[in-house]
mmCIF file of C-alpha atoms in Angstrom:
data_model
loop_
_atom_site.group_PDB
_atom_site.id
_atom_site.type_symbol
_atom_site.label_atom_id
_atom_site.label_comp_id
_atom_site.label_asym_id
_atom_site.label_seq_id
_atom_site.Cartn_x
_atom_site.Cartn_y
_atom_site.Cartn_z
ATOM 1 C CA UNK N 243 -175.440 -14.428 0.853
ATOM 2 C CA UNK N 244 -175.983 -10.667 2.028
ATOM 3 C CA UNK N 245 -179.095 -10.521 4.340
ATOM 4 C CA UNK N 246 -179.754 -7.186 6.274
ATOM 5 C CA UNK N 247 -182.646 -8.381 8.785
ATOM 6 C CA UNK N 248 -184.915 -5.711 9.617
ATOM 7 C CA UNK N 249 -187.869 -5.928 12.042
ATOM 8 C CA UNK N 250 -191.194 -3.765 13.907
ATOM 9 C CA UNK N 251 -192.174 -5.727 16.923
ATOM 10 C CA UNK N 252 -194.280 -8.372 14.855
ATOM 11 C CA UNK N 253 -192.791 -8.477 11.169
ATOM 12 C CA UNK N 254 -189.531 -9.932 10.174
ATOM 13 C CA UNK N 255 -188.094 -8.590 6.731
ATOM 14 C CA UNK N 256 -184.912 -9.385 5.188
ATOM 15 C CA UNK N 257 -183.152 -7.402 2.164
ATOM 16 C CA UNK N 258 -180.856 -9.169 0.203
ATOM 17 C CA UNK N 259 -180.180 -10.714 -3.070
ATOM 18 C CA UNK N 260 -182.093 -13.505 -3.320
ATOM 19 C CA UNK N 261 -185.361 -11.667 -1.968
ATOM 20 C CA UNK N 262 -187.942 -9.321 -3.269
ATOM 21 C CA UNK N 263 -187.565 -5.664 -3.567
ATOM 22 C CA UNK N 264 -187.370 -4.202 -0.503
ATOM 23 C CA UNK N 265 -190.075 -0.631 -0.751
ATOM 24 C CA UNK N 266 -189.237 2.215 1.748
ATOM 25 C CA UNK N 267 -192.081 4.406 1.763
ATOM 26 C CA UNK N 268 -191.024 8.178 1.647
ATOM 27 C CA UNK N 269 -194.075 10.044 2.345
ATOM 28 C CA UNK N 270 -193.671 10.629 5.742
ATOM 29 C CA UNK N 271 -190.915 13.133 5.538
ATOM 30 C CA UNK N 272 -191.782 16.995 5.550
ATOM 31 C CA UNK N 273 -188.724 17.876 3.291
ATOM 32 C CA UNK N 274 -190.327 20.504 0.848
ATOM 33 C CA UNK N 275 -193.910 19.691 1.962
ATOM 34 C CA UNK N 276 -194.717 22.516 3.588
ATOM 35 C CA UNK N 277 -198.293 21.350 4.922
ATOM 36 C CA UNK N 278 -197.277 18.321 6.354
ATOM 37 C CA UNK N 279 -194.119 20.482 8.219
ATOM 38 C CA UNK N 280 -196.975 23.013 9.480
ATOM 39 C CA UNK N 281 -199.155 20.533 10.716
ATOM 40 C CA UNK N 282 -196.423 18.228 13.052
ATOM 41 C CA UNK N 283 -194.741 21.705 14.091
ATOM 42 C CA UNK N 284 -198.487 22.349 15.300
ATOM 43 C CA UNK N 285 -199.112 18.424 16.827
ATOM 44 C CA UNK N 286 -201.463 17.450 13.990
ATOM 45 C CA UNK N 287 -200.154 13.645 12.602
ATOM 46 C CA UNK N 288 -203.304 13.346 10.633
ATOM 47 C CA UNK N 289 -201.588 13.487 7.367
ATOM 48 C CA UNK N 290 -198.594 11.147 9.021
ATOM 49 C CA UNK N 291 -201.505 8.870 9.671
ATOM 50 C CA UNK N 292 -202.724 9.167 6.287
ATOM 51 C CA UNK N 293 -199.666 8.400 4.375
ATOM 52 C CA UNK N 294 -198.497 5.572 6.845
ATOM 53 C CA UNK N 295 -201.800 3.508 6.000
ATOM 54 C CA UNK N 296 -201.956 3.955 2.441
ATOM 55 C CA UNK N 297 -197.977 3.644 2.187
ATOM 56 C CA UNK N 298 -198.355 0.328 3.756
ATOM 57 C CA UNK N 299 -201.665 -0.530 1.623
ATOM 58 C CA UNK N 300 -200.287 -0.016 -1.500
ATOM 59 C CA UNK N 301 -197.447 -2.601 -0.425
ATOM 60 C CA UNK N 302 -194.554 -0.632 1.364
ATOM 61 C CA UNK N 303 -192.021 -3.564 2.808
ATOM 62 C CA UNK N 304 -190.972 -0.627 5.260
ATOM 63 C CA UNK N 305 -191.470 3.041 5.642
ATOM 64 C CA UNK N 306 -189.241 5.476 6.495
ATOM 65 C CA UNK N 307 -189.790 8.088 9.236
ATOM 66 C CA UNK N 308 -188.265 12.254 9.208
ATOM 67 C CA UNK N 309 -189.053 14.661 11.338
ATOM 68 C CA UNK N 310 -187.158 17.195 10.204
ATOM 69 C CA UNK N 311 -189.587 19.922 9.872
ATOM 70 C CA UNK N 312 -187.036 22.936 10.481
ATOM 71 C CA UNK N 313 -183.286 24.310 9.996
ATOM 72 C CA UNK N 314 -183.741 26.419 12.995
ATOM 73 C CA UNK N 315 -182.182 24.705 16.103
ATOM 74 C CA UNK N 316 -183.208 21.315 14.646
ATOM 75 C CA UNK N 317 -180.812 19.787 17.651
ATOM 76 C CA UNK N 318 -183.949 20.940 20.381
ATOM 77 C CA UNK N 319 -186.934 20.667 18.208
ATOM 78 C CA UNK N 320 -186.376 17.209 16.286
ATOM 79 C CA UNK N 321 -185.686 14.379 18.516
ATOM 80 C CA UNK N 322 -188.919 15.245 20.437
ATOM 81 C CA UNK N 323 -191.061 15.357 17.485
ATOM 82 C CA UNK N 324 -189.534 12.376 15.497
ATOM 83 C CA UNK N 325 -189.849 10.148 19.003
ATOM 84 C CA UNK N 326 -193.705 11.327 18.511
ATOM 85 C CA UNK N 327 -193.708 10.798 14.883
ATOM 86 C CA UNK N 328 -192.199 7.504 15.212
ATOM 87 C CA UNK N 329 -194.486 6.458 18.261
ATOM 88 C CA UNK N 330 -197.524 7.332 15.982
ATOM 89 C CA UNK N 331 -196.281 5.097 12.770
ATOM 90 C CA UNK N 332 -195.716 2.381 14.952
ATOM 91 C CA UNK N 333 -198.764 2.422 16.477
ATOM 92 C CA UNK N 334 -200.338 2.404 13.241
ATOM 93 C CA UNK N 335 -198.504 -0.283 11.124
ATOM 94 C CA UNK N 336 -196.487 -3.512 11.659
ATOM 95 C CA UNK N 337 -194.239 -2.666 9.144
ATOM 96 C CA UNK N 338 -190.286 -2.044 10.072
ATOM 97 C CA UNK N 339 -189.071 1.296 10.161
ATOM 98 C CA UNK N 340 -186.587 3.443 8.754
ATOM 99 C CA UNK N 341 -185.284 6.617 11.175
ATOM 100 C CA UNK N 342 -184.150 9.396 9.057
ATOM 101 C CA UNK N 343 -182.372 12.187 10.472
ATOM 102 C CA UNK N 344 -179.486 13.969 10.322
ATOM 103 C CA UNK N 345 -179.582 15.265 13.918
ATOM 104 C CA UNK N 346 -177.638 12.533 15.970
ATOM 105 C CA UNK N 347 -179.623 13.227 18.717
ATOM 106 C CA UNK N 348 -182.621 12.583 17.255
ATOM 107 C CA UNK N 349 -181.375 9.408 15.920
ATOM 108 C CA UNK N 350 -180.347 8.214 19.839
ATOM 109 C CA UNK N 351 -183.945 9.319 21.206
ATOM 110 C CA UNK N 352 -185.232 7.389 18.346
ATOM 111 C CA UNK N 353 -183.750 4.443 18.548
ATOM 112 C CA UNK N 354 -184.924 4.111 22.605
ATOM 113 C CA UNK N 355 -188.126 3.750 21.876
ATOM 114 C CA UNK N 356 -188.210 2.086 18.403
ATOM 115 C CA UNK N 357 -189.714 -1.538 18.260
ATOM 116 C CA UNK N 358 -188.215 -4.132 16.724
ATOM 117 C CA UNK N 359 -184.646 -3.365 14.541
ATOM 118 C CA UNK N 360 -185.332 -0.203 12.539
ATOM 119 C CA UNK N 361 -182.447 0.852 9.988
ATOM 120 C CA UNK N 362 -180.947 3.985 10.458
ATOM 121 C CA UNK N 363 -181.270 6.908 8.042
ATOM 122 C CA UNK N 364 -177.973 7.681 7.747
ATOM 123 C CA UNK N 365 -174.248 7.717 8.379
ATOM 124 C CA UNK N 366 -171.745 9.334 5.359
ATOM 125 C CA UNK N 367 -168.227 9.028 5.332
ATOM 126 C CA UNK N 368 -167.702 12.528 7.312
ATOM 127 C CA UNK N 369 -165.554 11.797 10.164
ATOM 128 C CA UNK N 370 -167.532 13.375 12.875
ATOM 129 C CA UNK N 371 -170.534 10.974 11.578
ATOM 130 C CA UNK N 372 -168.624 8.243 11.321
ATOM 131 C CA UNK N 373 -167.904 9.008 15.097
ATOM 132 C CA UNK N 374 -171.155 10.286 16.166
ATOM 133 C CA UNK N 375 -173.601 7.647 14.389
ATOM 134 C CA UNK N 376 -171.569 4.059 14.138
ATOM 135 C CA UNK N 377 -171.520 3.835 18.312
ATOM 136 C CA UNK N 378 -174.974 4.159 18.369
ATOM 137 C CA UNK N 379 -175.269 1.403 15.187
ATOM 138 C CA UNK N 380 -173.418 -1.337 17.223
ATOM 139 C CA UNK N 381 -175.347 0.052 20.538
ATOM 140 C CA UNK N 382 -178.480 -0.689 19.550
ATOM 141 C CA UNK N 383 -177.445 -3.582 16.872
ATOM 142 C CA UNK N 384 -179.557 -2.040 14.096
ATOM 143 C CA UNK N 385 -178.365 -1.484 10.057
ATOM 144 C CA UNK N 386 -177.524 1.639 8.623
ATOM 145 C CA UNK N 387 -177.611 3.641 5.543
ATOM 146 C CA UNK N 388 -174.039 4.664 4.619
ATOM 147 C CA UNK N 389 -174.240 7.637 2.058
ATOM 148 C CA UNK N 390 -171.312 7.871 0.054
ATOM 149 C CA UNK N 391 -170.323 10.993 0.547
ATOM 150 C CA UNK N 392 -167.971 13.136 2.782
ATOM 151 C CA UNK N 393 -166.079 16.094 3.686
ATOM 152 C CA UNK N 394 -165.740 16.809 0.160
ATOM 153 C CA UNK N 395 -169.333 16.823 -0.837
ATOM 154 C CA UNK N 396 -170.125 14.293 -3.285
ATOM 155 C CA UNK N 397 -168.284 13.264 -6.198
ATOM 156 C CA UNK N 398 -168.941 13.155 -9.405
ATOM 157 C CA UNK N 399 -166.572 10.308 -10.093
ATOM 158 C CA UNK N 400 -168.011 7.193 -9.238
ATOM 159 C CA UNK N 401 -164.768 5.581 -8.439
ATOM 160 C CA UNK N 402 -164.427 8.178 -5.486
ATOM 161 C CA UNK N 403 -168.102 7.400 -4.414
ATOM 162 C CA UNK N 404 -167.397 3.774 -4.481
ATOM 163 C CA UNK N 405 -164.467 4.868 -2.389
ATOM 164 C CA UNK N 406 -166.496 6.517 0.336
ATOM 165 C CA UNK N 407 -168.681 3.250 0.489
ATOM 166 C CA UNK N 408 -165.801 1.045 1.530
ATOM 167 C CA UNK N 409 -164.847 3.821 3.659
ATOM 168 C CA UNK N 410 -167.861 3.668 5.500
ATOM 169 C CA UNK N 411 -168.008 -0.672 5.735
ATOM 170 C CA UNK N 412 -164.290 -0.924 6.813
ATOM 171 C CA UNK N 413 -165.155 1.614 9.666
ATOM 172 C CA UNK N 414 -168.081 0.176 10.641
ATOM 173 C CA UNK N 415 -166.213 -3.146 10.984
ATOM 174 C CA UNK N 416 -163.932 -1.417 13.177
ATOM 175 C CA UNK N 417 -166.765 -0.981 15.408
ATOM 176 C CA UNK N 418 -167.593 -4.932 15.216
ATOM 177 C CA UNK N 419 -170.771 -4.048 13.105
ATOM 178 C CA UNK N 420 -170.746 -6.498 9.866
ATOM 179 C CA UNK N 421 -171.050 -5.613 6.123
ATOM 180 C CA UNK N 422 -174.361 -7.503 6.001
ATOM 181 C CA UNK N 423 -175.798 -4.545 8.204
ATOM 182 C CA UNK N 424 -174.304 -1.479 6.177
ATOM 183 C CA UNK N 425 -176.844 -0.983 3.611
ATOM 184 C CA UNK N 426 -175.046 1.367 1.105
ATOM 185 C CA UNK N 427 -176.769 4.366 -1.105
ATOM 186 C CA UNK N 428 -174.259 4.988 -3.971
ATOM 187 C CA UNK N 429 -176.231 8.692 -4.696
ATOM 188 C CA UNK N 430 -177.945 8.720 -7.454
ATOM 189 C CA UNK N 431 -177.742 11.689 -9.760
ATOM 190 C CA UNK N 432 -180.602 13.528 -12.120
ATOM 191 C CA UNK N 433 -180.162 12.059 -15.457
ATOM 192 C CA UNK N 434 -181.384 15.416 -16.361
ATOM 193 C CA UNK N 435 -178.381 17.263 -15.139
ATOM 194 C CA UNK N 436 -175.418 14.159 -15.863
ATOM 195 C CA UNK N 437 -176.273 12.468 -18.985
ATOM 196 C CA UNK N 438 -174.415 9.097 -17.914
ATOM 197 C CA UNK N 439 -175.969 9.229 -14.860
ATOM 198 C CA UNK N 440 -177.616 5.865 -15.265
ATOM 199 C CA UNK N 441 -174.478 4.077 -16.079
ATOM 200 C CA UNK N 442 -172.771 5.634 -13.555
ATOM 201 C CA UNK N 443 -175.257 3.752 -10.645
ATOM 202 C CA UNK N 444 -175.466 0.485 -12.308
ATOM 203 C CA UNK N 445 -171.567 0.182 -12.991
ATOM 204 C CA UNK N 446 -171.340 1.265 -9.329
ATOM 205 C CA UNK N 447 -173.908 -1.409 -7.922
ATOM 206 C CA UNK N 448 -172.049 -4.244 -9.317
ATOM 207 C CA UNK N 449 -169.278 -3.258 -8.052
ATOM 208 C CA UNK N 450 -170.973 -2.778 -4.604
ATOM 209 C CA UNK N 451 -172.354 -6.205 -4.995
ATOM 210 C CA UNK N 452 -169.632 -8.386 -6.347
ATOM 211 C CA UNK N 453 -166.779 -6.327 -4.662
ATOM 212 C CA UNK N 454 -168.249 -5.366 -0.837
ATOM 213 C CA UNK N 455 -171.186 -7.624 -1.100
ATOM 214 C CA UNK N 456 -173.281 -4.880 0.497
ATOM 215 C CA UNK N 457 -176.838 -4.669 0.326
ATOM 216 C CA UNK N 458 -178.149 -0.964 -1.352
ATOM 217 C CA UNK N 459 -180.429 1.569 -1.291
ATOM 218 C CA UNK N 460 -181.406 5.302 -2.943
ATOM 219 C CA UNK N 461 -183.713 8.137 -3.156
ATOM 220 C CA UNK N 462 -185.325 7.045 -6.594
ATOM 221 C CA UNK N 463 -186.306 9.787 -7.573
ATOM 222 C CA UNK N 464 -183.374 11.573 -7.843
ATOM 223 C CA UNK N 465 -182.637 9.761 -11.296
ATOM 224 C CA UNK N 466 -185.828 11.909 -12.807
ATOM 225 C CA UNK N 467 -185.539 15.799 -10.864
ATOM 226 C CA UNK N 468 -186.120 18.038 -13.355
ATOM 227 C CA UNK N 469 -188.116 16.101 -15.921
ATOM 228 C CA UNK N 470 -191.330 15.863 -17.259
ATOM 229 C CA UNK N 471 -193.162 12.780 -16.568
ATOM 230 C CA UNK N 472 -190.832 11.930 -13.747
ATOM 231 C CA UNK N 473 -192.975 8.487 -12.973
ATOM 232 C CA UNK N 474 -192.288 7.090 -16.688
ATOM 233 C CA UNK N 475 -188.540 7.600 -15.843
ATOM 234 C CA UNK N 476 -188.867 6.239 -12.534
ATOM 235 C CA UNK N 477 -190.505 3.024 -13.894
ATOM 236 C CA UNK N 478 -187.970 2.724 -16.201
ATOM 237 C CA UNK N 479 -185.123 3.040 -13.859
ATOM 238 C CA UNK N 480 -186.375 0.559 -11.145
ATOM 239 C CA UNK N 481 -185.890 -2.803 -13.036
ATOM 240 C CA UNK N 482 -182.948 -1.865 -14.546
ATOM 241 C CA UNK N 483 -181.126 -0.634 -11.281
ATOM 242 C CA UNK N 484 -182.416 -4.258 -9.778
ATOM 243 C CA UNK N 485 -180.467 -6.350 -12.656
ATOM 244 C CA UNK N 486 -177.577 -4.119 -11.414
ATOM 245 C CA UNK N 487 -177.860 -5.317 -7.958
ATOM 246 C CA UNK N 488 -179.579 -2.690 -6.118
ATOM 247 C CA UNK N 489 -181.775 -4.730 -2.933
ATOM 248 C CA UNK N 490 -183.802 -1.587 -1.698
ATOM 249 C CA UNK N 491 -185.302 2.485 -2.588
ATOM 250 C CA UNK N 492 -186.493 4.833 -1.057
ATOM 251 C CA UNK N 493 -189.532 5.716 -3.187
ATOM 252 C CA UNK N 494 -193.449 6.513 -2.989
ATOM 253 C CA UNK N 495 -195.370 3.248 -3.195
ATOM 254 C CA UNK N 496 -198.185 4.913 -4.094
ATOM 255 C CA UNK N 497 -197.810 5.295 -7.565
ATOM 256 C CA UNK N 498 -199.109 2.212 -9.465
ATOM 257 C CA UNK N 499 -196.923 2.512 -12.230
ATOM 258 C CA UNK N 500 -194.035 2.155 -10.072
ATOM 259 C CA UNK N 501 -194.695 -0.621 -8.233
ATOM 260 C CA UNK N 502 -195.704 -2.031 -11.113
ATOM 261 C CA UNK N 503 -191.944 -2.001 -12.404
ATOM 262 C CA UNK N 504 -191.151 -3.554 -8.950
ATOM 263 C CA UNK N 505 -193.646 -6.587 -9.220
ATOM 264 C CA UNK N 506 -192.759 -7.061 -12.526
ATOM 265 C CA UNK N 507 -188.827 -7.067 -12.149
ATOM 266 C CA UNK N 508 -189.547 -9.216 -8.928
ATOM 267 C CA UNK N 509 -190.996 -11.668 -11.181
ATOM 268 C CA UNK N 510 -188.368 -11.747 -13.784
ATOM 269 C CA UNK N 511 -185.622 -11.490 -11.216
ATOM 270 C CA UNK N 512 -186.535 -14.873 -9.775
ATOM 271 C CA UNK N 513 -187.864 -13.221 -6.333
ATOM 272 C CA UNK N 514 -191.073 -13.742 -6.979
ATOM 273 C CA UNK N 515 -192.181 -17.367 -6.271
ATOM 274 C CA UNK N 516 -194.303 -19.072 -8.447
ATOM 275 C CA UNK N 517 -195.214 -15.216 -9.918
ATOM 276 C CA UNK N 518 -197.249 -15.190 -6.638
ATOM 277 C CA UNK N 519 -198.117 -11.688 -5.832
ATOM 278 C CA UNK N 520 -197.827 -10.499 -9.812
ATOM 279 C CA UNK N 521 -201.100 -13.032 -9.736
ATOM 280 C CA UNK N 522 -202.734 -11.993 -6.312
ATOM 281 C CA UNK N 523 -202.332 -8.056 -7.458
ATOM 282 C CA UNK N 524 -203.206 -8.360 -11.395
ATOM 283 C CA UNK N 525 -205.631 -11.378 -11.682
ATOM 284 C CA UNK N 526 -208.687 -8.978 -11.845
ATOM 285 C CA UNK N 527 -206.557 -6.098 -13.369
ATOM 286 C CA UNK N 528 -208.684 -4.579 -16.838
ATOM 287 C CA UNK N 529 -206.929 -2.251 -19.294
ATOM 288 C CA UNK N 530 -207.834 1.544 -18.954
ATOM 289 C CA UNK N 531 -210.484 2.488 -21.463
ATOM 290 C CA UNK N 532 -209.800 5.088 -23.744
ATOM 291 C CA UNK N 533 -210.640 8.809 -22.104
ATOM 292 C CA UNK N 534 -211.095 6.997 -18.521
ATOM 293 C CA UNK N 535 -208.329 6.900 -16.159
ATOM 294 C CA UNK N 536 -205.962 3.930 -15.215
ATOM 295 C CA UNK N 537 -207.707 1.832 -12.376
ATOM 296 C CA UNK N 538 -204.735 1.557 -9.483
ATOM 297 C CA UNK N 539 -204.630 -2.475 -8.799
ATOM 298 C CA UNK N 540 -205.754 -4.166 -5.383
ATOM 299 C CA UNK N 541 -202.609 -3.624 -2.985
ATOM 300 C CA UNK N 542 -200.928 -6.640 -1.766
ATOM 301 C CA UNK N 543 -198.509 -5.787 0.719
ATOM 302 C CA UNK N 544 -196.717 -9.346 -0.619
ATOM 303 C CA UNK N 545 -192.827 -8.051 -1.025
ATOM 304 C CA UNK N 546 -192.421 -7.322 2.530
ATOM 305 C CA UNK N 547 -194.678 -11.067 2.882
ATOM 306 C CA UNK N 548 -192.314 -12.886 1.285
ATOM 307 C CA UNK N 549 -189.670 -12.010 2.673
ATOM 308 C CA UNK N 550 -190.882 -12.706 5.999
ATOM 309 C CA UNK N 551 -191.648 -16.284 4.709
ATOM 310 C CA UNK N 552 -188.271 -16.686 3.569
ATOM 311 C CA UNK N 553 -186.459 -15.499 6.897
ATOM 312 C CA UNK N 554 -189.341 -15.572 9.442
ATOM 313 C CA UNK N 555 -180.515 10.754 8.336
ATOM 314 C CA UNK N 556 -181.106 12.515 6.008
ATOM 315 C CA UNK N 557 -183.652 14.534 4.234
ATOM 316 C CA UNK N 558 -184.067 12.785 0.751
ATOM 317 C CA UNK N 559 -186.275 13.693 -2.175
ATOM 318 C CA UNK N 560 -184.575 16.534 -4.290
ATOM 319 C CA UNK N 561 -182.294 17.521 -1.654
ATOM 320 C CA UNK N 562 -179.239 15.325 -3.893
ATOM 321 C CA UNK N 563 -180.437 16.192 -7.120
ATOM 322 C CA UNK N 564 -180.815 20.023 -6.481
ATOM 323 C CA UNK N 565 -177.238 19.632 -5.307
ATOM 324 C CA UNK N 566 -175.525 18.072 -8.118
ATOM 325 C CA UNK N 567 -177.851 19.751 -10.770
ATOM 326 C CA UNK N 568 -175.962 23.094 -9.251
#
């Protein structure tokens, strides 16, 4: 069985089949927030403090970390301020880490001060990242996210995407780093933009799953850009991309209704023991009354929990889905 172990200096998770959903909380990424990119360009990690505690709260297994709060000369300005960024997180939480950059040196500074075994945010089957980031991987004996994607952009054909993927795994065994620690993100596309979008991801999970046996990951999301009501999608999309095989997302825990869909397909998927944390989160839970708003349940930070029982870089958001929609 496929287990990618993850770590901060006191919490163990694993991602894998057989285990709950793994949550990576997205908030802390300044990617079209242009506050939050003010405000670390000018020192101030209040909001970064803010969104780590109720990310982890609302029952994050692991949040990722981007510091990518410029285009201009990101090379000098980021690995400072994402060592910072990631010093400050850490600090704050004991939940394992995700470092998300796209700047290789950022990644490097990163990864000498992380705690624990972070996953890295991300490789893609360019050459010169393949180069640049899988040395660093077996280095530092951490996972990655391989993005398939390369040279030639990304595909619309999932067949060449699925392509890229085993690109990425047979390279990184080249390097002696094993499939269990390439956690692969098959790009998810707006459903608004691709109408077979949907198919397109679960045909290509199962595939990643019964073919590479490779744990997976995405920008959730994506699936929605463009929509109205982009949560109801969302929900929607989570428990049927984890009957397809998907192990992970990147995605903003915050939102009830979505983690909702996660207890609930952890439940149905078998991953949930004894329907323990459905219980401990819903016991007390009360129906909205009409003209009040939806109470958000108690937070049980139970996924990343039980999978600690059990086994002791890029800028995401729109950036995909503003691609492919043209």
């Amino acid at each position: 069985m496929t287990r990618t172990i993850v770590a901060s200096a006191t919490r163990e998770i694993v991602i894998g089949f057989d285990q709950p959903f793994c949550v990576i909380g997205e908030r802390i990424n300044p990617t079209g927030r242009k506050k939050l990119a003010a405000e670390m360009v000018e020192g101030n990690f209040e909001t970064v403090k803010k969104d780590a505690l109720e990310q982890a709260a609302a029952g994050a297994t692991m949040l990722d970390v981007n510091a990518g709060v410029t285009a201009v000369d990101p090379n000098a300005t980021e690995p400072g301020l994402l060592v910072q960024t990631l010093e400050i997180v850490q600090g704050l939480v004991d939940l394992p880490l995700s470092i998300d950059s796209s700047v290789t040196g950022a990644i490097e500074a990163a990864l000498k001060v992380a705690k624990g075994r972070p996953l890295v945010n991300s490789v893609t089957g360019e050459e010169e990242k393949l180069e640049a980031i899988l040395p660093l991987i077996k280095k530092y004996n951490v996972p990655v996210v391989a993005i398939s994607n390369d040279e030639t952009g990304i595909s619309m054909d999932p067949d060449v995407r699925f392509a890229v993927a085993k690109k990425i795994v047979e390279r990184a065994m080249d390097y002696g780093i094993k499939p269990e620690d390439v956690v692969v993100d098959p790009l998810v596309m707006p459903i608004g933009a691709l109408g077979d979008a949907g198919r397109q991801v679960f045909a290509l999970l199962r595939r990643l799953r019964e073919e590479l046996k490779v744990n997976t990951t995405c920008g959730l999301s994506n699936i929605s850009f463009g929509l109205p009501h982009r949560h109801g999608i969302n929900g929607a999309f989570i428990p049927m991309v984890i009957g397809a095989g998907m192990t992970s997302a990147i995605m903003n825990p915050c939102r009830p209704q979505e983690m909702e869909a996660v207890r609930g397909a952890n439940v149905l998927a078998g991953t949930d023991k004894d329907c323990m944390t459905w219980i401990k989160t819903y016991k007390d839970y009360k129906p909205a009354v009409a003209g009040q708003p939806v109470a958000a349940p108690i937070a049980v930070n139970t996924p990343a929990e039980g999978a600690a029982a059990s086994s002791g870089g890029r800028r995401r958001g729109g950036r995909e889905a503003r691609r492919a929609a043209g």
